[in-house]
mmCIF file of C-alpha atoms in Angstrom:
data_model
loop_
_atom_site.group_PDB
_atom_site.id
_atom_site.type_symbol
_atom_site.label_atom_id
_atom_site.label_comp_id
_atom_site.label_asym_id
_atom_site.label_seq_id
_atom_site.Cartn_x
_atom_site.Cartn_y
_atom_site.Cartn_z
ATOM 1 C CA UNK D 123 0.000 0.000 0.000
ATOM 2 C CA UNK D 124 1.408 3.339 -0.980
ATOM 3 C CA UNK D 125 1.772 6.188 1.468
ATOM 4 C CA UNK D 126 0.281 8.527 -1.119
ATOM 5 C CA UNK D 127 -2.977 6.540 -1.078
ATOM 6 C CA UNK D 128 -3.215 6.720 2.721
ATOM 7 C CA UNK D 129 -2.494 10.459 2.670
ATOM 8 C CA UNK D 130 -5.084 11.038 -0.069
ATOM 9 C CA UNK D 131 -7.758 9.108 1.837
ATOM 10 C CA UNK D 132 -6.932 11.034 5.007
ATOM 11 C CA UNK D 133 -7.142 14.351 3.126
ATOM 12 C CA UNK D 134 -10.535 13.445 1.624
ATOM 13 C CA UNK D 135 -11.995 12.322 4.969
ATOM 14 C CA UNK D 136 -10.566 15.350 6.771
ATOM 15 C CA UNK D 137 -11.913 17.754 4.123
ATOM 16 C CA UNK D 138 -15.417 16.282 4.431
ATOM 17 C CA UNK D 139 -15.168 16.491 8.208
ATOM 18 C CA UNK D 140 -14.099 20.169 8.137
ATOM 19 C CA UNK D 141 -16.983 21.072 5.818
ATOM 20 C CA UNK D 142 -19.570 19.589 8.168
ATOM 21 C CA UNK D 143 -18.080 20.349 11.616
ATOM 22 C CA UNK D 144 -17.854 24.001 12.728
ATOM 23 C CA UNK D 145 -16.412 23.556 16.223
ATOM 24 C CA UNK D 146 -15.169 20.131 17.250
ATOM 25 C CA UNK D 147 -15.758 20.696 20.956
ATOM 26 C CA UNK D 148 -18.499 23.188 21.670
ATOM 27 C CA UNK D 149 -17.639 25.818 24.275
ATOM 28 C CA UNK D 150 -19.312 26.374 27.625
ATOM 29 C CA UNK D 151 -21.413 29.513 27.781
ATOM 30 C CA UNK D 152 -19.133 31.167 30.331
ATOM 31 C CA UNK D 153 -16.103 30.670 28.025
ATOM 32 C CA UNK D 154 -17.543 32.551 25.043
ATOM 33 C CA UNK D 155 -15.837 35.643 23.693
ATOM 34 C CA UNK D 156 -17.871 38.842 23.657
ATOM 35 C CA UNK D 157 -17.895 41.812 21.294
ATOM 36 C CA UNK D 158 -20.069 44.887 21.137
ATOM 37 C CA UNK D 159 -20.803 45.987 17.581
ATOM 38 C CA UNK D 160 -23.340 47.769 15.392
ATOM 39 C CA UNK D 161 -25.766 45.430 13.657
ATOM 40 C CA UNK D 162 -25.700 45.969 9.911
ATOM 41 C CA UNK D 163 -27.719 43.164 8.305
ATOM 42 C CA UNK D 164 -27.981 39.409 8.026
ATOM 43 C CA UNK D 165 -28.487 36.882 5.278
ATOM 44 C CA UNK D 166 -29.284 33.198 5.104
ATOM 45 C CA UNK D 167 -26.590 31.109 3.445
ATOM 46 C CA UNK D 168 -28.398 28.123 1.985
ATOM 47 C CA UNK D 169 -26.877 24.854 0.862
ATOM 48 C CA UNK D 170 -28.673 23.142 -1.961
ATOM 49 C CA UNK D 171 -29.669 19.625 -1.063
ATOM 50 C CA UNK D 172 -32.381 17.110 -1.726
ATOM 51 C CA UNK D 173 -33.358 17.000 1.950
ATOM 52 C CA UNK D 174 -32.600 13.314 2.521
ATOM 53 C CA UNK D 175 -29.050 13.645 3.800
ATOM 54 C CA UNK D 176 -28.359 17.252 4.745
ATOM 55 C CA UNK D 177 -25.002 17.064 6.491
ATOM 56 C CA UNK D 178 -24.151 20.679 5.744
ATOM 57 C CA UNK D 179 -26.662 22.893 7.514
ATOM 58 C CA UNK D 180 -27.904 26.286 6.372
ATOM 59 C CA UNK D 181 -26.317 29.221 8.187
ATOM 60 C CA UNK D 182 -27.224 32.756 9.061
ATOM 61 C CA UNK D 183 -24.439 35.251 8.413
ATOM 62 C CA UNK D 184 -24.611 38.291 10.690
ATOM 63 C CA UNK D 185 -22.815 41.420 9.472
ATOM 64 C CA UNK D 186 -21.677 43.738 12.262
ATOM 65 C CA UNK D 187 -19.584 46.939 12.165
ATOM 66 C CA UNK D 188 -16.691 47.023 14.583
ATOM 67 C CA UNK D 189 -13.726 49.441 14.477
ATOM 68 C CA UNK D 190 -14.607 50.788 10.997
ATOM 69 C CA UNK D 191 -14.743 47.298 9.517
ATOM 70 C CA UNK D 192 -17.553 44.890 8.795
ATOM 71 C CA UNK D 193 -17.145 41.472 10.408
ATOM 72 C CA UNK D 194 -19.000 38.231 9.713
ATOM 73 C CA UNK D 195 -20.504 36.050 12.429
ATOM 74 C CA UNK D 196 -22.090 32.689 11.674
ATOM 75 C CA UNK D 197 -25.117 31.105 13.306
ATOM 76 C CA UNK D 198 -26.841 27.797 12.607
ATOM 77 C CA UNK D 199 -30.093 28.456 10.757
ATOM 78 C CA UNK D 200 -33.376 28.170 12.628
ATOM 79 C CA UNK D 201 -36.575 30.003 11.669
ATOM 80 C CA UNK D 202 -36.890 31.538 15.141
ATOM 81 C CA UNK D 203 -33.356 32.970 14.870
ATOM 82 C CA UNK D 204 -34.217 34.575 11.547
ATOM 83 C CA UNK D 205 -37.434 36.029 13.002
ATOM 84 C CA UNK D 206 -35.484 37.489 15.947
ATOM 85 C CA UNK D 207 -32.900 39.068 13.644
ATOM 86 C CA UNK D 208 -35.661 40.668 11.551
ATOM 87 C CA UNK D 209 -36.671 42.637 14.653
ATOM 88 C CA UNK D 210 -33.238 44.270 15.020
ATOM 89 C CA UNK D 211 -32.900 47.592 13.225
ATOM 90 C CA UNK D 212 -29.667 48.302 11.307
ATOM 91 C CA UNK D 213 -27.344 50.469 13.383
ATOM 92 C CA UNK D 214 -28.480 48.982 16.693
ATOM 93 C CA UNK D 215 -25.724 48.150 19.188
ATOM 94 C CA UNK D 216 -25.633 44.429 19.937
ATOM 95 C CA UNK D 217 -23.461 42.139 22.046
ATOM 96 C CA UNK D 218 -22.274 39.030 20.259
ATOM 97 C CA UNK D 219 -21.128 36.016 22.280
ATOM 98 C CA UNK D 220 -19.150 33.773 19.954
ATOM 99 C CA UNK D 221 -16.403 31.205 19.678
ATOM 100 C CA UNK D 222 -13.583 30.488 17.212
ATOM 101 C CA UNK D 223 -12.443 26.879 17.516
ATOM 102 C CA UNK D 224 -10.859 24.020 15.587
ATOM 103 C CA UNK D 225 -11.326 23.123 12.716
ATOM 104 C CA UNK D 226 -12.742 26.443 11.448
ATOM 105 C CA UNK D 227 -10.479 28.857 13.312
ATOM 106 C CA UNK D 228 -11.374 31.704 10.940
ATOM 107 C CA UNK D 229 -15.118 31.432 11.543
ATOM 108 C CA UNK D 230 -16.822 33.207 14.435
ATOM 109 C CA UNK D 231 -19.744 31.018 15.484
ATOM 110 C CA UNK D 232 -22.381 32.953 17.468
ATOM 111 C CA UNK D 233 -24.222 31.342 20.367
ATOM 112 C CA UNK D 234 -25.943 34.395 21.859
ATOM 113 C CA UNK D 235 -26.974 37.891 20.705
ATOM 114 C CA UNK D 236 -28.039 40.577 23.192
ATOM 115 C CA UNK D 237 -29.580 43.985 22.480
ATOM 116 C CA UNK D 238 -29.620 46.526 25.271
ATOM 117 C CA UNK D 239 -28.730 43.900 27.868
ATOM 118 C CA UNK D 240 -31.649 41.652 26.899
ATOM 119 C CA UNK D 241 -31.128 38.420 24.958
ATOM 120 C CA UNK D 242 -32.430 38.447 21.400
ATOM 121 C CA UNK D 243 -31.428 34.894 20.603
ATOM 122 C CA UNK D 244 -29.803 32.157 22.640
ATOM 123 C CA UNK D 245 -28.577 28.705 21.686
ATOM 124 C CA UNK D 246 -29.971 26.460 24.415
ATOM 125 C CA UNK D 247 -28.030 23.798 26.303
ATOM 126 C CA UNK D 248 -30.224 21.131 24.713
ATOM 127 C CA UNK D 249 -29.325 22.360 21.217
ATOM 128 C CA UNK D 250 -25.629 22.394 22.132
ATOM 129 C CA UNK D 251 -25.796 18.823 23.444
ATOM 130 C CA UNK D 252 -27.577 17.610 20.312
ATOM 131 C CA UNK D 253 -25.043 19.373 18.098
ATOM 132 C CA UNK D 254 -22.118 17.927 20.094
ATOM 133 C CA UNK D 255 -23.626 14.427 19.779
ATOM 134 C CA UNK D 256 -23.901 14.875 16.003
ATOM 135 C CA UNK D 257 -20.296 16.099 15.822
ATOM 136 C CA UNK D 258 -18.968 13.046 17.682
ATOM 137 C CA UNK D 259 -21.057 10.657 15.566
ATOM 138 C CA UNK D 260 -19.874 12.269 12.355
ATOM 139 C CA UNK D 261 -16.253 12.255 13.573
ATOM 140 C CA UNK D 262 -16.553 8.539 14.328
ATOM 141 C CA UNK D 263 -18.089 7.908 10.896
ATOM 142 C CA UNK D 264 -15.256 9.771 9.140
ATOM 143 C CA UNK D 265 -12.668 7.849 11.203
ATOM 144 C CA UNK D 266 -14.380 4.584 10.307
ATOM 145 C CA UNK D 267 -14.461 5.532 6.629
ATOM 146 C CA UNK D 268 -10.746 6.315 6.708
ATOM 147 C CA UNK D 269 -9.931 2.984 8.381
ATOM 148 C CA UNK D 270 -12.156 1.100 5.898
ATOM 149 C CA UNK D 271 -10.547 2.774 2.880
ATOM 150 C CA UNK D 272 -7.068 2.152 4.300
ATOM 151 C CA UNK D 273 -7.931 -1.514 4.882
ATOM 152 C CA UNK D 274 -9.264 -1.863 1.330
ATOM 153 C CA UNK D 275 -6.088 -0.233 0.031
ATOM 154 C CA UNK D 276 -4.042 -2.706 2.066
ATOM 155 C CA UNK D 277 -5.988 -5.653 0.575
ATOM 156 C CA UNK D 278 -5.526 -4.290 -2.930
ATOM 157 C CA UNK D 279 -1.778 -3.645 -2.710
ATOM 158 C CA UNK D 280 0.341 -5.216 -5.442
ATOM 159 C CA UNK D 281 2.007 -8.521 -4.550
ATOM 160 C CA UNK D 282 5.759 -8.896 -5.273
ATOM 161 C CA UNK D 283 5.407 -12.405 -6.773
ATOM 162 C CA UNK D 284 1.981 -12.090 -8.311
ATOM 163 C CA UNK D 285 -1.227 -13.770 -7.159
ATOM 164 C CA UNK D 286 -1.668 -17.507 -6.957
#
């Protein structure tokens, strides 16, 4: 079995895993980072799918102005989150509680938005537990796929004296 094959299978499994998983280990609410910014707008980032196996979830992208720059914050899509964001006027000061974790270190994932000290939207503990359970199941599935593909590559390796 060639090392290139193993590396390629690892890269494919890891790439699929990174696409689906936002934060490998979800943070505790008291460990979230906090920023105060001006709400600009939001949009729903939809992934086209047939609905049978939607591994990649739709996201809400929140645009907020901070220090003369517009920053993006990502939130898992839920209709109630979109309804809450519709109620916020552009230019309103909001507090964003977010996390940046492995594997998507560049992405700020929002778990709570406050306006004037009152929560506008909150990701509940139940939702976090369900999401963490999905992440571990998907991680196990990707690990199993990698081991299966490596095993099949090992069975299919060329024999030095041919097959008998």
